[in-house]
Short mmCIF file of N, CA and C in Angstrom, two decimals:
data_model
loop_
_atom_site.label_atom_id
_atom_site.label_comp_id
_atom_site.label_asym_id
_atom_site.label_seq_id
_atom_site.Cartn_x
_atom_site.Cartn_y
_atom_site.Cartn_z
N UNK A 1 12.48 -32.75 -65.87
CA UNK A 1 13.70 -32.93 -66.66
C UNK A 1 13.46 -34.03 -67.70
N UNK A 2 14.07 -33.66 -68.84
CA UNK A 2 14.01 -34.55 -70.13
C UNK A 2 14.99 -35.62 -69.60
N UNK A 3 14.03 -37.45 -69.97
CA UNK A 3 15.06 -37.96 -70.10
C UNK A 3 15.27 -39.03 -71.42
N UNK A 4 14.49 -38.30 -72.42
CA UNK A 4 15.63 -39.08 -73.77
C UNK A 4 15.58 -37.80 -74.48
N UNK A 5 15.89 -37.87 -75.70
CA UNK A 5 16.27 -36.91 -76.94
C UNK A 5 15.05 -36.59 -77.44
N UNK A 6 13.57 -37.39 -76.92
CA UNK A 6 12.21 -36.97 -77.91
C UNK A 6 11.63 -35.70 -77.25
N UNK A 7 12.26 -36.17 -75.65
CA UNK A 7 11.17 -35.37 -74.42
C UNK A 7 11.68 -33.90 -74.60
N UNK A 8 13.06 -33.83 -74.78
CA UNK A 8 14.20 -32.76 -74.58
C UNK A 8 13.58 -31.79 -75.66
N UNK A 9 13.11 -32.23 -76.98
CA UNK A 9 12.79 -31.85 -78.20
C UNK A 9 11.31 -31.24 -78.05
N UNK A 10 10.23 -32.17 -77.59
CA UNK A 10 9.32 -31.90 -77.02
C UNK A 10 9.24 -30.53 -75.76
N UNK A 11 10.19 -30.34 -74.90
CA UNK A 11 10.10 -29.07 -74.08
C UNK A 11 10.42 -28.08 -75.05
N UNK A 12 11.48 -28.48 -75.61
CA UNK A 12 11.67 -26.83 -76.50
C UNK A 12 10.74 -26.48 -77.35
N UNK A 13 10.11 -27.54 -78.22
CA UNK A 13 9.23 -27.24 -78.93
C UNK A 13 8.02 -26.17 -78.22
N UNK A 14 7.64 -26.57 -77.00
CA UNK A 14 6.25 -26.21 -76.68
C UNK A 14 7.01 -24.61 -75.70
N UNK A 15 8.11 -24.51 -75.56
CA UNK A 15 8.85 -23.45 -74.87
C UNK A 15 8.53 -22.16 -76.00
N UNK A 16 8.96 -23.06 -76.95
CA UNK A 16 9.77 -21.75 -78.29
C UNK A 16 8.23 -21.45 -79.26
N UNK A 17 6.87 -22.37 -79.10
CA UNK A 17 5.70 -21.56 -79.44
C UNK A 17 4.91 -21.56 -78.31
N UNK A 18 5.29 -21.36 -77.14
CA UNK A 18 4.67 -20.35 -76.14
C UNK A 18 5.16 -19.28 -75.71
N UNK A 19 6.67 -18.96 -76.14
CA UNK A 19 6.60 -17.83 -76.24
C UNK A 19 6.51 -17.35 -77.22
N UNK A 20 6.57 -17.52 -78.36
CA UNK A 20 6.13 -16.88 -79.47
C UNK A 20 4.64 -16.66 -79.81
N UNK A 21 3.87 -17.34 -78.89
CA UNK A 21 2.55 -17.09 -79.17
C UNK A 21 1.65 -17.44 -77.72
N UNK A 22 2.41 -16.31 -76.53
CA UNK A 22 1.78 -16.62 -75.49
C UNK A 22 -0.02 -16.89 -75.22
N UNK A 23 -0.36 -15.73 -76.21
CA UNK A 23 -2.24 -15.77 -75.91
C UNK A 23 -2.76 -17.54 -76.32
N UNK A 24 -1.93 -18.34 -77.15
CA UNK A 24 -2.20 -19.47 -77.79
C UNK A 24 -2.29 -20.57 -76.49
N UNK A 25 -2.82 -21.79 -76.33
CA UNK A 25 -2.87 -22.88 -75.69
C UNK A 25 -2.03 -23.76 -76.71
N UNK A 26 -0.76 -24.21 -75.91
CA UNK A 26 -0.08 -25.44 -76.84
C UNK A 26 -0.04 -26.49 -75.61
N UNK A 27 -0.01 -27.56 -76.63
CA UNK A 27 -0.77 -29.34 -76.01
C UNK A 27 0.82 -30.07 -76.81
N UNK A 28 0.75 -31.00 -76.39
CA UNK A 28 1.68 -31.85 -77.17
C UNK A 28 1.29 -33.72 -76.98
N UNK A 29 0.94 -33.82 -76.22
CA UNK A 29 0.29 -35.18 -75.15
C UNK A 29 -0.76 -35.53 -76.20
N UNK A 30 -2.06 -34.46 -75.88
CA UNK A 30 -3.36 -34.86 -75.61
C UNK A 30 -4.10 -33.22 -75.78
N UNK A 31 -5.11 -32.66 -76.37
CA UNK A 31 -6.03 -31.80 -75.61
C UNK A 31 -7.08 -32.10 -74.89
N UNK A 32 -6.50 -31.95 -73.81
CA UNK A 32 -7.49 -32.61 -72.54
C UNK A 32 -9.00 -32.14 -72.49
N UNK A 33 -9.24 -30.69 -73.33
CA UNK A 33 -10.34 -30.29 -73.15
C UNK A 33 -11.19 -30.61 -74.45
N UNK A 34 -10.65 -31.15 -75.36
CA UNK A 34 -11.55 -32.01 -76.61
C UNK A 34 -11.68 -33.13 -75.90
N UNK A 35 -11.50 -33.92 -74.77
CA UNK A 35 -11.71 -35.08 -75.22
C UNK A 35 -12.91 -35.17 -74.15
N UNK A 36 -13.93 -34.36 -73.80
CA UNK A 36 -15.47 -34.24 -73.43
C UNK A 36 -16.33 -34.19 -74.59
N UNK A 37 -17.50 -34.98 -74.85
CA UNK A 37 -18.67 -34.87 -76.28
C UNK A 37 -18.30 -33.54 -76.43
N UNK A 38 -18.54 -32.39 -75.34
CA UNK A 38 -18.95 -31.26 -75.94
C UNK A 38 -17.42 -30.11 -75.67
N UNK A 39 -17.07 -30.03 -76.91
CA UNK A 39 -15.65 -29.29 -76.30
C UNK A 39 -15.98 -27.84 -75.64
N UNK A 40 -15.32 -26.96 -75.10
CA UNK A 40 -15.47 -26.17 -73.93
C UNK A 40 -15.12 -25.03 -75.00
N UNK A 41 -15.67 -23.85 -74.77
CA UNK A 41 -15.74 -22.78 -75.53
C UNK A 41 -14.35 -22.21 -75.66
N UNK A 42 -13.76 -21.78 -74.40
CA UNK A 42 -12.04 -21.51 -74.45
C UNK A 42 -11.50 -21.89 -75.74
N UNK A 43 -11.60 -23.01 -76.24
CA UNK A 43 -10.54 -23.73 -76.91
C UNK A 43 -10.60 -22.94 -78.42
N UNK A 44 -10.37 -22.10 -78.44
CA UNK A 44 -9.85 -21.09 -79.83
C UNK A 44 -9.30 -21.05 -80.62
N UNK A 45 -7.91 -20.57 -79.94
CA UNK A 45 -6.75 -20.52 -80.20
C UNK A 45 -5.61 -21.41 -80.18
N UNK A 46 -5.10 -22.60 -80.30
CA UNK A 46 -4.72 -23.15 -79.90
C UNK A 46 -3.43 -23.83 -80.48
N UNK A 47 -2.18 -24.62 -80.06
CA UNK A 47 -1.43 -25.33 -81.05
C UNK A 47 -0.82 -26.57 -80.72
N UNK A 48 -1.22 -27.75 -81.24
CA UNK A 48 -1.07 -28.68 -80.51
C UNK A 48 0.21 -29.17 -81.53
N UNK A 49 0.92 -29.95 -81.06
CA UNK A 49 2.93 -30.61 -81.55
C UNK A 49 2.74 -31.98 -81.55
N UNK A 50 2.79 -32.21 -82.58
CA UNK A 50 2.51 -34.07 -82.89
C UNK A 50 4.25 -34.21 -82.86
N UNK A 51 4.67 -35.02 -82.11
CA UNK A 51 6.00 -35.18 -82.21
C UNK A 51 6.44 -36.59 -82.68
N UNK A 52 6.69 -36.76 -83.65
CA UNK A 52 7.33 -38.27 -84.08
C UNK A 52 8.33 -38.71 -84.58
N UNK A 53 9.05 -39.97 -83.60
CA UNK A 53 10.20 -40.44 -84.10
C UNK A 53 9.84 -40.99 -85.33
N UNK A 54 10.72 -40.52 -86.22
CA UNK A 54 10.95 -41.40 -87.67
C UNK A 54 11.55 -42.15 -87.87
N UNK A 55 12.46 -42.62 -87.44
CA UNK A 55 13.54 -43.39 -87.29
C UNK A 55 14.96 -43.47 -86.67
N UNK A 56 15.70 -44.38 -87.22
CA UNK A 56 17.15 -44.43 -85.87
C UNK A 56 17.67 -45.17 -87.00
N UNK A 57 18.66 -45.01 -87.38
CA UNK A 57 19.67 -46.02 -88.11
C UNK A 57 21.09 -45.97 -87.33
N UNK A 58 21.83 -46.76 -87.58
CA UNK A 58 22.99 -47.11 -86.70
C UNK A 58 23.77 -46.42 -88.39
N UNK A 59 24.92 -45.68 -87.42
CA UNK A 59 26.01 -45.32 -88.03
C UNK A 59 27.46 -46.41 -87.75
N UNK A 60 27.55 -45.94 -86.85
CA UNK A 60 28.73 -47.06 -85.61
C UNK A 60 28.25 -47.26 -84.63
N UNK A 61 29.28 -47.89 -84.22
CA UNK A 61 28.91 -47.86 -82.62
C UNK A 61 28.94 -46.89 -81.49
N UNK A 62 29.39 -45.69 -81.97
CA UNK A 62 29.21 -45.04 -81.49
C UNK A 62 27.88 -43.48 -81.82
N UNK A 63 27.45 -43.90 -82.95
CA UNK A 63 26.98 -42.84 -83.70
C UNK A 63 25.34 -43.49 -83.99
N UNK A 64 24.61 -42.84 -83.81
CA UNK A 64 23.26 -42.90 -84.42
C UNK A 64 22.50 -41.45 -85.39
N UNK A 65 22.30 -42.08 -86.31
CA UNK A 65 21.61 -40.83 -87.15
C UNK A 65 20.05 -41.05 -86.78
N UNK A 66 19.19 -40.23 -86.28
CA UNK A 66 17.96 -39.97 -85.94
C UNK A 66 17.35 -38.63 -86.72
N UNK A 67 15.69 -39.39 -86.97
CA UNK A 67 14.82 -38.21 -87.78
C UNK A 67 13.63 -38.39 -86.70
N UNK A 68 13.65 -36.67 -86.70
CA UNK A 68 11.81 -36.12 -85.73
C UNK A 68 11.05 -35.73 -87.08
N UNK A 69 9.71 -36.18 -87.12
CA UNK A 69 9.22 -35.61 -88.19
C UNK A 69 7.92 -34.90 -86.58
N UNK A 70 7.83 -33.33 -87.01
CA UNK A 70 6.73 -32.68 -85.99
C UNK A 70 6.11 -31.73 -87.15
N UNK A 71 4.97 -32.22 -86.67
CA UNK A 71 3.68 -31.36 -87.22
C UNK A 71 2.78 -30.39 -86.06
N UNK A 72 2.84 -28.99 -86.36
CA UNK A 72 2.39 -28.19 -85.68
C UNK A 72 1.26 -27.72 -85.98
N UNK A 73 -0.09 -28.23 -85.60
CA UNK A 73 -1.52 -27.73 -85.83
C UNK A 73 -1.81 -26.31 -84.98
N UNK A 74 -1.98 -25.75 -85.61
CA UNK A 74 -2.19 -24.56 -85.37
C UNK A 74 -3.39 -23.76 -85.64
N UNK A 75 -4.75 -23.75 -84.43
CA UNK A 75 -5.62 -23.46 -85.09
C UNK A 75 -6.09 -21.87 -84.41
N UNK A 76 -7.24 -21.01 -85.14
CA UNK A 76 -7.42 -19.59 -84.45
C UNK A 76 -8.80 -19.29 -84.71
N UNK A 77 -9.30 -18.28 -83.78
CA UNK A 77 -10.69 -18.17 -84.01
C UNK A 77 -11.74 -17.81 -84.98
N UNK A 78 -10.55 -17.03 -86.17
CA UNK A 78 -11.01 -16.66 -87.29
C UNK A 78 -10.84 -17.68 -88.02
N UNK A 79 -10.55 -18.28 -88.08
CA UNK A 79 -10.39 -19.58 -89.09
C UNK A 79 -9.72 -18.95 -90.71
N UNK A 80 -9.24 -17.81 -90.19
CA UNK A 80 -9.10 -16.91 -92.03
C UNK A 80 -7.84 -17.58 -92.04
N UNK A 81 -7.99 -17.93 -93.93
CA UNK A 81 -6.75 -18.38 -94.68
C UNK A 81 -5.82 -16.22 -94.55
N UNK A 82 -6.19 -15.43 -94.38
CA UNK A 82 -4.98 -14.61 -94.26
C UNK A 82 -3.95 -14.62 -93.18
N UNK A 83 -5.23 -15.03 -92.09
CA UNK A 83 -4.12 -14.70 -89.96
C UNK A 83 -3.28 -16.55 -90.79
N UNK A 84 -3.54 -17.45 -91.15
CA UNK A 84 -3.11 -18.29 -91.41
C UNK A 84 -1.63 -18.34 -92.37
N UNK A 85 -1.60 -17.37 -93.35
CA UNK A 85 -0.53 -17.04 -94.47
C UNK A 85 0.46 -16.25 -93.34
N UNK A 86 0.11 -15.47 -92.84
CA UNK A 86 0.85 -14.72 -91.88
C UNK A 86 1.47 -15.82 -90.55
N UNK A 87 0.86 -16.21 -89.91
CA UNK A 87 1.35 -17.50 -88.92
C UNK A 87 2.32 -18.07 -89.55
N UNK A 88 2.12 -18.95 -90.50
CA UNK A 88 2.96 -19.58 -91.73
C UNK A 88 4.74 -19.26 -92.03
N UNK A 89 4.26 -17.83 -92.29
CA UNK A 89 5.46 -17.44 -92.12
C UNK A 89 6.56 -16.87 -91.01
N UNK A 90 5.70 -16.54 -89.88
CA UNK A 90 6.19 -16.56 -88.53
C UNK A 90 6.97 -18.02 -87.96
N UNK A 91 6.25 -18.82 -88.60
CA UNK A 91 6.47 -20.14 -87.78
C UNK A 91 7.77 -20.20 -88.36
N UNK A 92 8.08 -20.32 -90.09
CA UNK A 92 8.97 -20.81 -90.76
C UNK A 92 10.47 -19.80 -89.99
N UNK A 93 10.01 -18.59 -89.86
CA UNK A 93 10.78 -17.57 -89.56
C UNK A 93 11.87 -18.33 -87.75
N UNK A 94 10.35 -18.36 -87.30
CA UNK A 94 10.48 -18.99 -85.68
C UNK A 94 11.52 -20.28 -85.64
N UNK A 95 11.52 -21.16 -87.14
CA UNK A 95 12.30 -22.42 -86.65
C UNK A 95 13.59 -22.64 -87.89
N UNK A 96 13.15 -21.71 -88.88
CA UNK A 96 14.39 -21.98 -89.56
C UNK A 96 15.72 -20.71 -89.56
N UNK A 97 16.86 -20.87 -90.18
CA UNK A 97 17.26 -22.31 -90.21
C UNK A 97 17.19 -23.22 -89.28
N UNK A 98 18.07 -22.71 -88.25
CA UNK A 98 18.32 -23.50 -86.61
C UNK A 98 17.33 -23.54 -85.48
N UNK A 99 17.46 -24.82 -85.09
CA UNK A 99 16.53 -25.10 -83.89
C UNK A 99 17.22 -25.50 -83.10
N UNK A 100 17.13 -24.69 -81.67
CA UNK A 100 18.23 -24.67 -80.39
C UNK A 100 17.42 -25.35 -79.31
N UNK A 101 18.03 -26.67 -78.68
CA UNK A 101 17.75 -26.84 -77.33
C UNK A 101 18.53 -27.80 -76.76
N UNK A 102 18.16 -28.29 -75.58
CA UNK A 102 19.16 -27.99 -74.82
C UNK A 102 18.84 -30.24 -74.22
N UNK A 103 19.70 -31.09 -74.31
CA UNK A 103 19.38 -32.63 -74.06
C UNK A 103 20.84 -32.55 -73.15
N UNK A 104 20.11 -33.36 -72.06
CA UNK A 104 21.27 -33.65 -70.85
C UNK A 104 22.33 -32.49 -70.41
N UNK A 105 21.76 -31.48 -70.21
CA UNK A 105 23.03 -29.91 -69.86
C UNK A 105 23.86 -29.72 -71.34
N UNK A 106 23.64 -30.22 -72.33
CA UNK A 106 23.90 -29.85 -73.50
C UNK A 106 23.22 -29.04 -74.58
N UNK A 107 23.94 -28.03 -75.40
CA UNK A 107 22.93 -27.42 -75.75
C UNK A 107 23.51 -28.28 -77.40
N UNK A 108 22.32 -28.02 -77.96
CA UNK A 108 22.00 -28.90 -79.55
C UNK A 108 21.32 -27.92 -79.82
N UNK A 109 22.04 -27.98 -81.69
CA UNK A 109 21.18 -27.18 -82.68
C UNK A 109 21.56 -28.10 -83.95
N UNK A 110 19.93 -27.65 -84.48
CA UNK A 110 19.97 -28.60 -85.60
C UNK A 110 19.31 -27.96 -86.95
N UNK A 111 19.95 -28.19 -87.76
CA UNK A 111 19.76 -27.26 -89.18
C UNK A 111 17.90 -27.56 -89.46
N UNK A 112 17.10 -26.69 -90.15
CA UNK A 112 15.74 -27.32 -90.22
C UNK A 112 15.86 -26.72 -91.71
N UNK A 113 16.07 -27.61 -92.80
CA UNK A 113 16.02 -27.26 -93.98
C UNK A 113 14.69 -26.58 -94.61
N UNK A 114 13.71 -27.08 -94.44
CA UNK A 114 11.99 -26.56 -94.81
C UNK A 114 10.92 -26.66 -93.92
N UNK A 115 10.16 -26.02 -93.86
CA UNK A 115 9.07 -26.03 -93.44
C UNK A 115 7.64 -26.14 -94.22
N UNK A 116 6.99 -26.81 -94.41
CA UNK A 116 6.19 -27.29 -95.20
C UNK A 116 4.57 -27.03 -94.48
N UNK A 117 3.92 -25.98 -95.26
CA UNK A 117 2.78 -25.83 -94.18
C UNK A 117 1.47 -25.27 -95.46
N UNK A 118 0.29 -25.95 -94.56
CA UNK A 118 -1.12 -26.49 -95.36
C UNK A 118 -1.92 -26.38 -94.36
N UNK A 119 -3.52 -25.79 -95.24
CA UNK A 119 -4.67 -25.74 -94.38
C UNK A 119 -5.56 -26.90 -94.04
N UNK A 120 -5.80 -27.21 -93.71
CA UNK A 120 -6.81 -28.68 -93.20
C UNK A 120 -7.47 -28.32 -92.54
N UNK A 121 -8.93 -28.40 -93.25
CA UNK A 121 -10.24 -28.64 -92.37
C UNK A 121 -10.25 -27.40 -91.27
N UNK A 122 -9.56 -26.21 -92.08
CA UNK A 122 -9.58 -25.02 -90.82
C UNK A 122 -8.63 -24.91 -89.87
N UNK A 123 -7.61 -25.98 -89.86
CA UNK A 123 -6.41 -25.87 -89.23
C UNK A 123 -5.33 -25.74 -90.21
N UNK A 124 -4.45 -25.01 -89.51
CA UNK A 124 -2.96 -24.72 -90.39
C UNK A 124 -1.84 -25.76 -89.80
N UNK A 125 -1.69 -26.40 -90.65
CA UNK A 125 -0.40 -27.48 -90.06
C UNK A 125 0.77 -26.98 -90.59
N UNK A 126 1.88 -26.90 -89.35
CA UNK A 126 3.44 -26.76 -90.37
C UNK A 126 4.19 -27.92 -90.05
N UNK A 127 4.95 -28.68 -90.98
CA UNK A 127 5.44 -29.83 -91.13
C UNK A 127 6.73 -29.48 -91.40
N UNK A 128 7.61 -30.18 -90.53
CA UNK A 128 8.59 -30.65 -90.92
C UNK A 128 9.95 -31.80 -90.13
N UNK A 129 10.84 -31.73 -90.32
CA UNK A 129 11.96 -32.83 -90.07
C UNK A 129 12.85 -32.88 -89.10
N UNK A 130 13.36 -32.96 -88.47
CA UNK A 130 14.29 -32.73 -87.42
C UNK A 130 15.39 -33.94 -87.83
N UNK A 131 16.52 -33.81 -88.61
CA UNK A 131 17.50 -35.00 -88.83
C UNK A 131 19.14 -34.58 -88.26
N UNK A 132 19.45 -35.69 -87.62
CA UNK A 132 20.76 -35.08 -86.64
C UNK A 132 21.19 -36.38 -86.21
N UNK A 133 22.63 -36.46 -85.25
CA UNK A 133 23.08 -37.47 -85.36
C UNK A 133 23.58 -37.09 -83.98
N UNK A 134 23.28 -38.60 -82.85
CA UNK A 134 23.41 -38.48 -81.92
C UNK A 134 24.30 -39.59 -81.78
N UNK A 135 25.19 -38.82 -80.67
CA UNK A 135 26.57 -39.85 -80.24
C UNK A 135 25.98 -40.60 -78.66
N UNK A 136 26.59 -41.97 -78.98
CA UNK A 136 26.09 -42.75 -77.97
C UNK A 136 27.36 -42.97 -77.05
N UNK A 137 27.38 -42.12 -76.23
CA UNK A 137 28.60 -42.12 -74.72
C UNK A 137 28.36 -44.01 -74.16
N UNK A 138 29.20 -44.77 -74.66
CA UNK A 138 29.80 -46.04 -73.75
C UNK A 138 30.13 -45.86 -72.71
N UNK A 139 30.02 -46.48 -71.73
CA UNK A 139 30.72 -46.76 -70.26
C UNK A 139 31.93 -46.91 -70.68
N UNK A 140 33.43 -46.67 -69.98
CA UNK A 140 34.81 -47.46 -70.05
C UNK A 140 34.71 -48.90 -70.37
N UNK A 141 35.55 -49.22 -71.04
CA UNK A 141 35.49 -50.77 -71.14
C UNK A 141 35.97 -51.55 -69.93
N UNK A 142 35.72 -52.49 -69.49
CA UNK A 142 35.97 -53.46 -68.54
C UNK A 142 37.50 -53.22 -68.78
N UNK A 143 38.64 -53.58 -67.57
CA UNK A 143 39.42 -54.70 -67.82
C UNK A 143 39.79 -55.79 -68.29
N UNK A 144 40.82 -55.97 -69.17
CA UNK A 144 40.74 -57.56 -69.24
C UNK A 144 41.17 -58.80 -68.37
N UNK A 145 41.33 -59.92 -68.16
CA UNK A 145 41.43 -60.28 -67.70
C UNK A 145 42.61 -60.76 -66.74
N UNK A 146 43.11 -60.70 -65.85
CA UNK A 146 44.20 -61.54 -65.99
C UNK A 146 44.82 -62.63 -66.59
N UNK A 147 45.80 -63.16 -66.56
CA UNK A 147 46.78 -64.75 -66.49
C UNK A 147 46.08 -65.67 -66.11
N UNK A 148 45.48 -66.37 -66.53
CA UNK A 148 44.71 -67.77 -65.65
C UNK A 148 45.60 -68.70 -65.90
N UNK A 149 46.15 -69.14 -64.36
CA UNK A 149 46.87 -70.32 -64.00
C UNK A 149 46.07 -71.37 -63.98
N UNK A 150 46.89 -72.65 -64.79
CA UNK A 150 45.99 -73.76 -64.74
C UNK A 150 46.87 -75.00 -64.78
N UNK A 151 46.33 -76.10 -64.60
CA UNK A 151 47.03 -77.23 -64.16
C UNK A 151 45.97 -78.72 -64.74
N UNK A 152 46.51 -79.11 -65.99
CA UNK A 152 46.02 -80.33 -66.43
C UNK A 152 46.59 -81.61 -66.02
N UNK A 153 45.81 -82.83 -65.77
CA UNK A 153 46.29 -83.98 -65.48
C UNK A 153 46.01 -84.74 -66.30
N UNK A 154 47.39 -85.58 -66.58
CA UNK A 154 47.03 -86.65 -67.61
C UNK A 154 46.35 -87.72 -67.49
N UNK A 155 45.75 -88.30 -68.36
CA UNK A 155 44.47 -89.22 -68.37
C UNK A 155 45.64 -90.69 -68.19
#
């Protein structure tokens, strides 16, 4: 179980491109199997989710505006810029507009204006923003205090 707003973001992410691309290996952590000198032949297909907070600004006190910026490396055995143009647009298809999931038995959706995606070094990255505004639930306020009885003596 998710317990802040990055982790919650993080399951759906790796939910919503494994099923969309079950034959694929998606990582989000770490790829555990690059990090031997010699990487292991398996590793093909694969899509690893850089997930990063961008920031937090205070609205009120009750309100926080928060940005995810996630970059989705996405790499395949052909290394072809065509399976790549095609992915591209699956992905954009896969997350825009709305991106649905689900923080504390709540379900959240959040508008994804663009998707921004480039080849690197044989990998296809799609980039983009996650900006939304999360309400911060206070405890009840205390009581105040009672009447304090008091009793001064003169000097």
């Amino acid at each position: 179980m998710a317990t802040t707003i990055y982790q919650s973001i993080k399951l759906a992410m790796v939910s919503l491109f494994k099923g969309k691309y079950p034959a694929y290996d998606v990582f989000c952590e770490e790829i555990t199997k690059t990090q031997n000198d010699e990487p292991e032949p398996d590793l093909e297909d694969y899509i690893f989710l850089d997930i990063i907070p961008a920031g937090s600004a205070t609205v009120d006190a009750e309100h926080t505006d928060r940005r995810v910026l996630v970059d989705a490396s996405i790499h395949t055995r052909s290394e072809s810029n065509a399976d790549y143009l095609t992915i591209s647009q699956e992905v954009d298809d896969l997350l825009r507009p709305v991106f649905r999931f689900e923080d504390g038995g709540e379900a959240r959706a959040i508008t994804v204006p663009d998707v921004a995606c480039k080849v690197v070094d044989r990998v296809l990255h799609c980039t983009f923003t996650l900006a939304f505004r999360d309400s911060i639930q206070e405890p009840p306020p205390l009581p105040y205090m009672e009447t304090l009885d008091t009793s001064v003596k003169p000097i």
